Structures are given as C-alpha cells and as structure tokens.
XYZ file of N, CA, C and O in Angstrom:
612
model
N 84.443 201.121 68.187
C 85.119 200.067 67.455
C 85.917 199.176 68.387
O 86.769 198.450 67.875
N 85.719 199.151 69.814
C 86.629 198.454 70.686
C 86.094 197.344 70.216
O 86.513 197.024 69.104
N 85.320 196.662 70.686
C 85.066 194.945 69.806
C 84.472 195.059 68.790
O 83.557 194.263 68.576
N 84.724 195.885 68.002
C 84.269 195.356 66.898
C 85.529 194.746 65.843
O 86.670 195.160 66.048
N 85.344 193.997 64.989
C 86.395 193.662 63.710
C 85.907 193.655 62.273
O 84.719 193.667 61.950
N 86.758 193.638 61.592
C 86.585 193.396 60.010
C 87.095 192.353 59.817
O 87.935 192.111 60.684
N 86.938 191.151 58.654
C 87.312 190.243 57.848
C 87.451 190.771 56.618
O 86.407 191.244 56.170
N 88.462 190.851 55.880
C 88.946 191.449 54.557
C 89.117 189.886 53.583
O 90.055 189.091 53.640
N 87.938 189.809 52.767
C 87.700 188.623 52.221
C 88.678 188.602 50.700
O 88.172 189.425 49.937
N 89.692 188.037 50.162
C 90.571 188.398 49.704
C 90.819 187.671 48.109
O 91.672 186.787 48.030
N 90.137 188.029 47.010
C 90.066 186.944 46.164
C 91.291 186.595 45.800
O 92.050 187.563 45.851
N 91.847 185.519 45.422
C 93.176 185.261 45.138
C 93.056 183.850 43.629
O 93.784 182.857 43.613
N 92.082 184.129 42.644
C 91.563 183.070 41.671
C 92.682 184.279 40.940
O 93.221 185.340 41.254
N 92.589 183.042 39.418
C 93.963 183.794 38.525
C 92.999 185.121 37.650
O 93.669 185.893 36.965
N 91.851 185.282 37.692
C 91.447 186.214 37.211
C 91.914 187.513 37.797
O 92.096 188.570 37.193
N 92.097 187.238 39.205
C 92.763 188.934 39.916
C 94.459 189.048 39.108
O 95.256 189.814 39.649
N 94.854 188.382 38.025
C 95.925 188.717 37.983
C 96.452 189.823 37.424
O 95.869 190.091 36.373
N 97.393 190.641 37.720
C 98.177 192.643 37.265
C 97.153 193.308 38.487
O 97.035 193.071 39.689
N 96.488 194.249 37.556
C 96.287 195.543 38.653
C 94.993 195.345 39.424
O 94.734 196.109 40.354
N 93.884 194.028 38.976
C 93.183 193.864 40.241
C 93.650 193.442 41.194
O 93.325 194.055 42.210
N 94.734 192.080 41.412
C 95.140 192.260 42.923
C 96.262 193.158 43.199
O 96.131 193.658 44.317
N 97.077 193.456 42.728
C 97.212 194.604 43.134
C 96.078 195.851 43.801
O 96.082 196.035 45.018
N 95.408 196.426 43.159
C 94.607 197.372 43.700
C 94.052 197.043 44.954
O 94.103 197.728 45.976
N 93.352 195.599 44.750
C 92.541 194.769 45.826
C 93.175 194.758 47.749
O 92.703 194.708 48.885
N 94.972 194.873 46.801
C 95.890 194.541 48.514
C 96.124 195.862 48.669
O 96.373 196.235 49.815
N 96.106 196.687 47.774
C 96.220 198.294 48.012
C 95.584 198.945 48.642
O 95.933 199.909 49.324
N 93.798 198.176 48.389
C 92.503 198.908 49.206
C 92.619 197.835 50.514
O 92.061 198.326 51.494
N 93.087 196.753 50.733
C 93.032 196.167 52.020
C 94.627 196.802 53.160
O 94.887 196.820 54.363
N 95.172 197.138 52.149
C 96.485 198.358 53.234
C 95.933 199.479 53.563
O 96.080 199.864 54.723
N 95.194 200.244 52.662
C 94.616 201.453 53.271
C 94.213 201.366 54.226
O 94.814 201.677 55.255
N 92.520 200.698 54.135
C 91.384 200.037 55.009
C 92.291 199.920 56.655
O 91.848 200.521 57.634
N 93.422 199.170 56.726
C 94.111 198.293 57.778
C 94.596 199.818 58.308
O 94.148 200.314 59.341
N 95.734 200.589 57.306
C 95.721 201.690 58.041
C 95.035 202.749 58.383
O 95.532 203.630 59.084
N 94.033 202.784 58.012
C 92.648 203.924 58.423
C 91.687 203.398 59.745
O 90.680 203.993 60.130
N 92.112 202.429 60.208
C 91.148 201.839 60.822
C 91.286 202.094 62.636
O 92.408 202.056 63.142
N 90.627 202.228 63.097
C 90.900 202.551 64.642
C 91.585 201.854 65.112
O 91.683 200.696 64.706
N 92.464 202.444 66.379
C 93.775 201.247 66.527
C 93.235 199.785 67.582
O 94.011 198.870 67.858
N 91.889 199.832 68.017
C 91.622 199.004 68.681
C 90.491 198.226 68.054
O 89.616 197.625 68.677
N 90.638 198.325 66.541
C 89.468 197.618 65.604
C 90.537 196.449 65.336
O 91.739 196.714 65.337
N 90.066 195.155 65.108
C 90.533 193.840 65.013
C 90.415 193.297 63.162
O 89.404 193.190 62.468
N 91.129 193.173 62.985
C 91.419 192.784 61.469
C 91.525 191.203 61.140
O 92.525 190.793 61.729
N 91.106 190.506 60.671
C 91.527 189.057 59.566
C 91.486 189.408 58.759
O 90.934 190.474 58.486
N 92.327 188.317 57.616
C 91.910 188.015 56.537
C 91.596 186.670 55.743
O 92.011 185.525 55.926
N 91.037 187.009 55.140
C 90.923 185.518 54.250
C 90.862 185.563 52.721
O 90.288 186.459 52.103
N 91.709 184.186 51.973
C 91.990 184.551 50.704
C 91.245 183.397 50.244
O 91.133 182.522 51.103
N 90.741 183.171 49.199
C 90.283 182.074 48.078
C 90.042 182.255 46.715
O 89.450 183.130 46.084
N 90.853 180.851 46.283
C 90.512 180.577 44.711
C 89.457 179.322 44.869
O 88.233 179.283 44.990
N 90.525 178.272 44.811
C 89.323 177.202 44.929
C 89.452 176.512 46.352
O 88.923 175.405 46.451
N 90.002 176.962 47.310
C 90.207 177.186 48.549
C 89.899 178.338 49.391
O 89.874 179.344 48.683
N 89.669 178.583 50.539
C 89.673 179.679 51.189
C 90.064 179.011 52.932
O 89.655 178.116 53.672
N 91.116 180.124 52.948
C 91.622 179.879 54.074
C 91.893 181.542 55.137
O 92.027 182.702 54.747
N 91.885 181.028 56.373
C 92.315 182.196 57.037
C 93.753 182.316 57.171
O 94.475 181.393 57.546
N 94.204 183.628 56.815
C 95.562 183.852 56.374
C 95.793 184.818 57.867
O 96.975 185.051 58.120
N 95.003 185.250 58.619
C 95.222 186.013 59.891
C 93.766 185.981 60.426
O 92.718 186.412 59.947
N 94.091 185.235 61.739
C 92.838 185.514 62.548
C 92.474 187.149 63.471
O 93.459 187.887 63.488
N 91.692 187.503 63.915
C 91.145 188.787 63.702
C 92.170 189.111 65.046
O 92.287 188.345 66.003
N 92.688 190.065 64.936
C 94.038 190.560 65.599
C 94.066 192.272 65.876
O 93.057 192.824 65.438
N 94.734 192.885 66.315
C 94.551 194.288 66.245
C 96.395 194.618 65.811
O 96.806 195.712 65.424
N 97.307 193.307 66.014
C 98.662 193.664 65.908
C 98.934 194.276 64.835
O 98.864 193.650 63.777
N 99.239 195.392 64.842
C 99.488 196.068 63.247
C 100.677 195.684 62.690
O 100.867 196.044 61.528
N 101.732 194.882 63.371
C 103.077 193.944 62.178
C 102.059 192.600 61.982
O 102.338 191.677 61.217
N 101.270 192.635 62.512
C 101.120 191.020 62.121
C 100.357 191.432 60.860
O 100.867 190.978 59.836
N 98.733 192.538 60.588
C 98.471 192.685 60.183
C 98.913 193.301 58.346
O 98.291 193.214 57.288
N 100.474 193.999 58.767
C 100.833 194.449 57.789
C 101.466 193.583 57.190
O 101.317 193.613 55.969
N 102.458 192.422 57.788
C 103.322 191.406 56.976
C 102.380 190.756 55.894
O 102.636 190.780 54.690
N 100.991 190.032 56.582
C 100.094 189.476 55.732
C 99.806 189.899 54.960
O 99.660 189.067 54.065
N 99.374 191.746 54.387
C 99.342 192.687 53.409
C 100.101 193.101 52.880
O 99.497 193.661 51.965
N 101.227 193.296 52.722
C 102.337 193.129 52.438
C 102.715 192.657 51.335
O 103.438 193.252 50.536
N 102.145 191.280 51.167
C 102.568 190.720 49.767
C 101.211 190.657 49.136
O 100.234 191.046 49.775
N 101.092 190.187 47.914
C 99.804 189.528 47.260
C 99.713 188.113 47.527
O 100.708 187.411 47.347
N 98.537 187.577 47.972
C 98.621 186.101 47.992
C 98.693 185.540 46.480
O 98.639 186.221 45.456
N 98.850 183.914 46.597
C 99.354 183.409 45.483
C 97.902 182.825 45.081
O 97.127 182.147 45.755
N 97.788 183.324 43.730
C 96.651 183.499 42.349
C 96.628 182.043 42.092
O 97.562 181.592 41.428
N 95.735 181.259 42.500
C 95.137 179.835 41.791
C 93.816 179.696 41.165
O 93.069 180.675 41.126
N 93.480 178.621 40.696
C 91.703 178.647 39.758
C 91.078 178.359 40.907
O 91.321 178.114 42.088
N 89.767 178.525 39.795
C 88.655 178.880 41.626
C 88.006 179.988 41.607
O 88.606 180.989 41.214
N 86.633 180.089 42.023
C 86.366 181.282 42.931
C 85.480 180.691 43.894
O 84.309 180.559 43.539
N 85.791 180.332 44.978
C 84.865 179.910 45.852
C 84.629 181.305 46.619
O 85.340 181.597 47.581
N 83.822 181.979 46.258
C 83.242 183.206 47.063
C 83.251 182.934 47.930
O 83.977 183.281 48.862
N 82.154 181.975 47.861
C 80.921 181.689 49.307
C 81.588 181.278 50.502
O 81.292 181.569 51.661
N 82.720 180.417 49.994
C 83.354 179.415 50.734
C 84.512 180.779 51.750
O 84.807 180.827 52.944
N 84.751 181.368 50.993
C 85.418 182.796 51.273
C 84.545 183.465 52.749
O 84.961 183.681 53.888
N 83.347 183.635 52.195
C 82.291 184.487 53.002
C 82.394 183.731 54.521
O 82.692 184.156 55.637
N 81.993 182.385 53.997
C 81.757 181.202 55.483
C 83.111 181.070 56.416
O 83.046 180.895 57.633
N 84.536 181.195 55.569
C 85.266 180.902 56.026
C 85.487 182.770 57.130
O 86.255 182.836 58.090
N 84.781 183.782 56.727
C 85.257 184.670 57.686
C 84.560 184.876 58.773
O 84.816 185.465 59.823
N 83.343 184.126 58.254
C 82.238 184.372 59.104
C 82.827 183.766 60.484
O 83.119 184.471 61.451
N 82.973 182.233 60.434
C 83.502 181.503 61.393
C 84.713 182.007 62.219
O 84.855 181.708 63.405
N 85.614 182.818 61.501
C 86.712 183.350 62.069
C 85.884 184.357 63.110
O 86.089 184.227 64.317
N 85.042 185.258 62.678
C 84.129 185.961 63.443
C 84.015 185.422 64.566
O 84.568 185.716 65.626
N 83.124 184.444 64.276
C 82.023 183.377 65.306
C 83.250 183.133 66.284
O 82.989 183.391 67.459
N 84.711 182.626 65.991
C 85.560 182.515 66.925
C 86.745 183.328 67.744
O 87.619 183.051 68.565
N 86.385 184.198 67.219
C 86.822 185.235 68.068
C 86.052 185.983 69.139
O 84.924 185.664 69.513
N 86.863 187.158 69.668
C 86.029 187.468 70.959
C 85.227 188.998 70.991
O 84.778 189.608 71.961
N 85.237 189.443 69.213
C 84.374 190.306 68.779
C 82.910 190.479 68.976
O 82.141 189.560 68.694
N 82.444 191.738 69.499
C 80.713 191.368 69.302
C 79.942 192.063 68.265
O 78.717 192.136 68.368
N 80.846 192.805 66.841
C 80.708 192.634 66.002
C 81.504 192.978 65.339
O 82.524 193.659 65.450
N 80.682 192.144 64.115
C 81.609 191.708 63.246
C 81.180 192.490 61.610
O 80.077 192.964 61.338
N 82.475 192.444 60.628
C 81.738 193.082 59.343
C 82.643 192.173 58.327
O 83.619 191.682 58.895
N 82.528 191.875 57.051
C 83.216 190.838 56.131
C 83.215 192.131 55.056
O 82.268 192.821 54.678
N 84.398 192.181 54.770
C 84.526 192.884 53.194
C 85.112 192.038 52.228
O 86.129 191.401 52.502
N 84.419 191.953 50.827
C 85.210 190.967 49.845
C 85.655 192.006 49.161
O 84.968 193.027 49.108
N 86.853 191.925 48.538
C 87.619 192.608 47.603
C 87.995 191.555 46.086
O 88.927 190.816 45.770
N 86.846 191.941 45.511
C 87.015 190.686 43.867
C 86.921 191.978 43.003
O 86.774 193.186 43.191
N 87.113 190.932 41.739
C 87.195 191.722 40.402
C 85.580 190.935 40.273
O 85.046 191.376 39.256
N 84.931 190.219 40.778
C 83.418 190.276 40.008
C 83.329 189.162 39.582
O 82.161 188.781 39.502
N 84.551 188.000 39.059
C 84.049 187.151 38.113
C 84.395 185.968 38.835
O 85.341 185.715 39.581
N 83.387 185.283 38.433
C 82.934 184.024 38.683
C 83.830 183.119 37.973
O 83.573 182.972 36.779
N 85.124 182.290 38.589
C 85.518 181.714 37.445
C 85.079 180.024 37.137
O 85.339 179.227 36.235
N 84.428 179.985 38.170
C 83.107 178.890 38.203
C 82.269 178.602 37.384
O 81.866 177.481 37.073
N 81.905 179.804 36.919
C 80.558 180.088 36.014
C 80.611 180.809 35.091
O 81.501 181.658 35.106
N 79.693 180.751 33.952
C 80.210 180.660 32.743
C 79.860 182.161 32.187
O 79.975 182.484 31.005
N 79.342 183.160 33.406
C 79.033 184.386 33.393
C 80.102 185.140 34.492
O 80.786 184.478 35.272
N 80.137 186.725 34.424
C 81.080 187.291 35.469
C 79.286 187.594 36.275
O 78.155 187.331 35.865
N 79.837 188.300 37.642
C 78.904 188.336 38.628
C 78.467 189.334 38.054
O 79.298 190.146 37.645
N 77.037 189.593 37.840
C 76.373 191.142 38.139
C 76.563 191.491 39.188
O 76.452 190.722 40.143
N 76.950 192.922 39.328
C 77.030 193.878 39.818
C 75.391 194.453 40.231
O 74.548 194.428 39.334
N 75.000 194.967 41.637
C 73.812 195.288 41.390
C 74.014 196.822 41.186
O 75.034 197.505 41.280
N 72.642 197.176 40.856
C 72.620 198.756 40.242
C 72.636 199.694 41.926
O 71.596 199.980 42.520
N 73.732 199.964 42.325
C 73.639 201.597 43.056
C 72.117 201.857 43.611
O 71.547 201.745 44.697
N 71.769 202.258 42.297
C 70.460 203.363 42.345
C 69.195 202.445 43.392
O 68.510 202.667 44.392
N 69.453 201.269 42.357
C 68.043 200.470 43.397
C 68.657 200.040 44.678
O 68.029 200.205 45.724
N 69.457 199.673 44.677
C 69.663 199.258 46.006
C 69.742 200.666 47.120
O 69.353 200.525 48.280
N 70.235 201.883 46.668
C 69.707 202.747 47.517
C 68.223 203.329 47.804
O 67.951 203.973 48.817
N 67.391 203.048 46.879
C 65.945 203.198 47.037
C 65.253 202.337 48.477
O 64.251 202.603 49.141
N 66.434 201.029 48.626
C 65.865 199.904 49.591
C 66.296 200.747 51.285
O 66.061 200.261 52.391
N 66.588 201.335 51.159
C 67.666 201.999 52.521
C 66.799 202.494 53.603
O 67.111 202.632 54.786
N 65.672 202.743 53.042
C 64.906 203.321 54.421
C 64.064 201.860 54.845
O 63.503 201.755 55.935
N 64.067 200.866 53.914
C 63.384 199.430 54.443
C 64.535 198.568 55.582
O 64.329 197.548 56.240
N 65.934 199.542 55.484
C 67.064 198.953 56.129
C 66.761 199.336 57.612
O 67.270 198.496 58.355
N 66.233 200.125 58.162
C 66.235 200.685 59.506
C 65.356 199.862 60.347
O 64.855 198.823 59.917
N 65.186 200.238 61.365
C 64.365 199.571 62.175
C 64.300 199.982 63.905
O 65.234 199.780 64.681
N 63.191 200.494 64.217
C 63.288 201.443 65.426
C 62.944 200.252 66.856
O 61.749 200.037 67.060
N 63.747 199.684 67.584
C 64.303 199.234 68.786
C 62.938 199.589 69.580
O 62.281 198.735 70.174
N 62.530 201.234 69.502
C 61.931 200.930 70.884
C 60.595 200.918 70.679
O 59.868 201.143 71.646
N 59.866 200.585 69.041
C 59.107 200.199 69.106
C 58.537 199.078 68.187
O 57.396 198.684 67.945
N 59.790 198.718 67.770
C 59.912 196.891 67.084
C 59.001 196.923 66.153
O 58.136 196.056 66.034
N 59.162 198.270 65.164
C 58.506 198.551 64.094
C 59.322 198.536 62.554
O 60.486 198.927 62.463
N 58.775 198.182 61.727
C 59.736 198.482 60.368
C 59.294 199.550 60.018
O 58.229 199.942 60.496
N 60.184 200.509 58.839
C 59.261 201.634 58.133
C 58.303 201.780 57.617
O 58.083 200.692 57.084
N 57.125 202.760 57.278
C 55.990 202.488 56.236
C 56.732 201.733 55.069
O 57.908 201.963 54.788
N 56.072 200.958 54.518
C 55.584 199.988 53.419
C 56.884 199.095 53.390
O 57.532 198.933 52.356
N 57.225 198.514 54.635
C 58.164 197.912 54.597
C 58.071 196.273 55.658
O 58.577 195.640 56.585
N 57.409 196.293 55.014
C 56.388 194.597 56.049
C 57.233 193.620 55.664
O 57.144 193.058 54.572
N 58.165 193.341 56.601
C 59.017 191.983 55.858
C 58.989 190.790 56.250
O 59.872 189.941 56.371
N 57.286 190.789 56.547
C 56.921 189.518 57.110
C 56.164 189.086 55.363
O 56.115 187.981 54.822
N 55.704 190.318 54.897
C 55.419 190.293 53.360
C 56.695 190.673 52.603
O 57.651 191.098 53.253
N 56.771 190.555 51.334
C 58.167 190.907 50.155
C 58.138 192.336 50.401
O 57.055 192.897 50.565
N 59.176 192.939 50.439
C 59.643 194.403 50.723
C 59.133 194.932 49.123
O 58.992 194.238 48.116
N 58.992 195.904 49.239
C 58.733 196.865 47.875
C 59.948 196.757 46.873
O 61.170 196.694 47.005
N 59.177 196.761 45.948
C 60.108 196.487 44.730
C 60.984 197.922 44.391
O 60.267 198.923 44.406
N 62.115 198.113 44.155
C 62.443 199.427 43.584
C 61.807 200.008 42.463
O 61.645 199.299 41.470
N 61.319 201.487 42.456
C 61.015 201.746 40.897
C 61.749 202.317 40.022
O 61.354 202.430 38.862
C-alpha cells in the first residue's frame, strides 16, 4: 500500500439527510482508521457540485479534521461528476494506484427513479471473467472479451 491511495467519494445531496450521512462519515472514519499508515487518502463530496475536500494525503489530522464533520447536504446528485472529480485527483497525484469508493444512499436525485442496486449473486458469477493471467495474456475459459462476456445464469 506504499503508493497506493483511496478517494472516498462522499455524497452530500439532501437525500443523505439523519443516519445515511451520518453512517456514510462513520464508514469513511473507520475505512481512514483501518487503513495502512502509508496508504494516501482524499476525499470528495457532491450534490450538484463535486469538489475535492482533501487531496490524497497520508496526514492523519488532516485526514481526520475533514471526517470529522458531515459535509453540508445540497440538491443534486452528480455521481459521475463525483467519480471524475476523484479520478483526476488520482491522475494528480503521485500514486501508482489508485481505488475510488462512493459512499451514497443509492438515489438519484436527478432522476425520477433511485439507482438499482445490482444483484450480489450475478455479479459474483462474473469473477472468474475478472482475472487475467500476465504471463500468458490469456482471459479465462468462456471469457472472450473481444466477444460479450457470458451472461450470468
């Protein structure tokens, strides 16, 4: 974990308001304190904004002041804008890798549906199409992803 970092993607739309953000800054304090002491932390929050609230750092006061409070709940959910904005924090830092965690309640307050959730089950069926062996630049049987990967059954 020496270069590596996390981005803790941080929803802050008024739908997280009571015990999802709460919980949300609860699981991003844990995360911060469980984490190896030379793993690098940001964060980033969005409603209808997304901004970096800490660039990827290993200082654990800097890291904790920012967690510390709940950010302030506006309309909005720019996910995506969330996602891009950590990515780049990534891209500019001096990590050589990188991982983004979003912490939402799910809903879209954009759209006139909350997000599906995907199902567990299938998406673990996909897990052996996830690998990929280096030293002989092969995918798994029936996992050609130059063709559509197998459907879950």
């Amino acid at each position: 974990a020496g270069d590596s970092g996390v981005v803790l993607v941080i929803d802050a739309s008024k739908s997280m308001r009571g015990d999802s953000i709460r919980d949300a800054m609860a699981a991003a304090r844990a995360f911060a304190e469980r984490r190896p002491p030379n793993q690098h932390i940001g964060v980033v929050v969005f409603n209808r904004r997304a901004s970096v609230v800490l660039p990827l750092t290993t200082d654990d006061d800097a890291i904790a002041r920012v967690l510390a409070r709940p950010p302030r709940l506006a309309s909005g959910t720019h996910i995506y804008d969330g996602v891009d904005a950590a990515l780049a924090a990534i891209t500019e830092s001096d990590v050589s890798i990188g991982t983004v965690i979003v912490l939402s309640d799910g809903y879209l307050a954009n759209g006139s549906e909350p997000w599906l959730i995907p199902d567990v089950n299938k998406l673990l069926e996909l897990l052996p199409c996830a690998s990929w062996d280096p030293q002989t630049n092969t995918d798994p049987p029936g996992c050609d992803w130059f063709t559509t990967p197998p459907e879950p059954q």
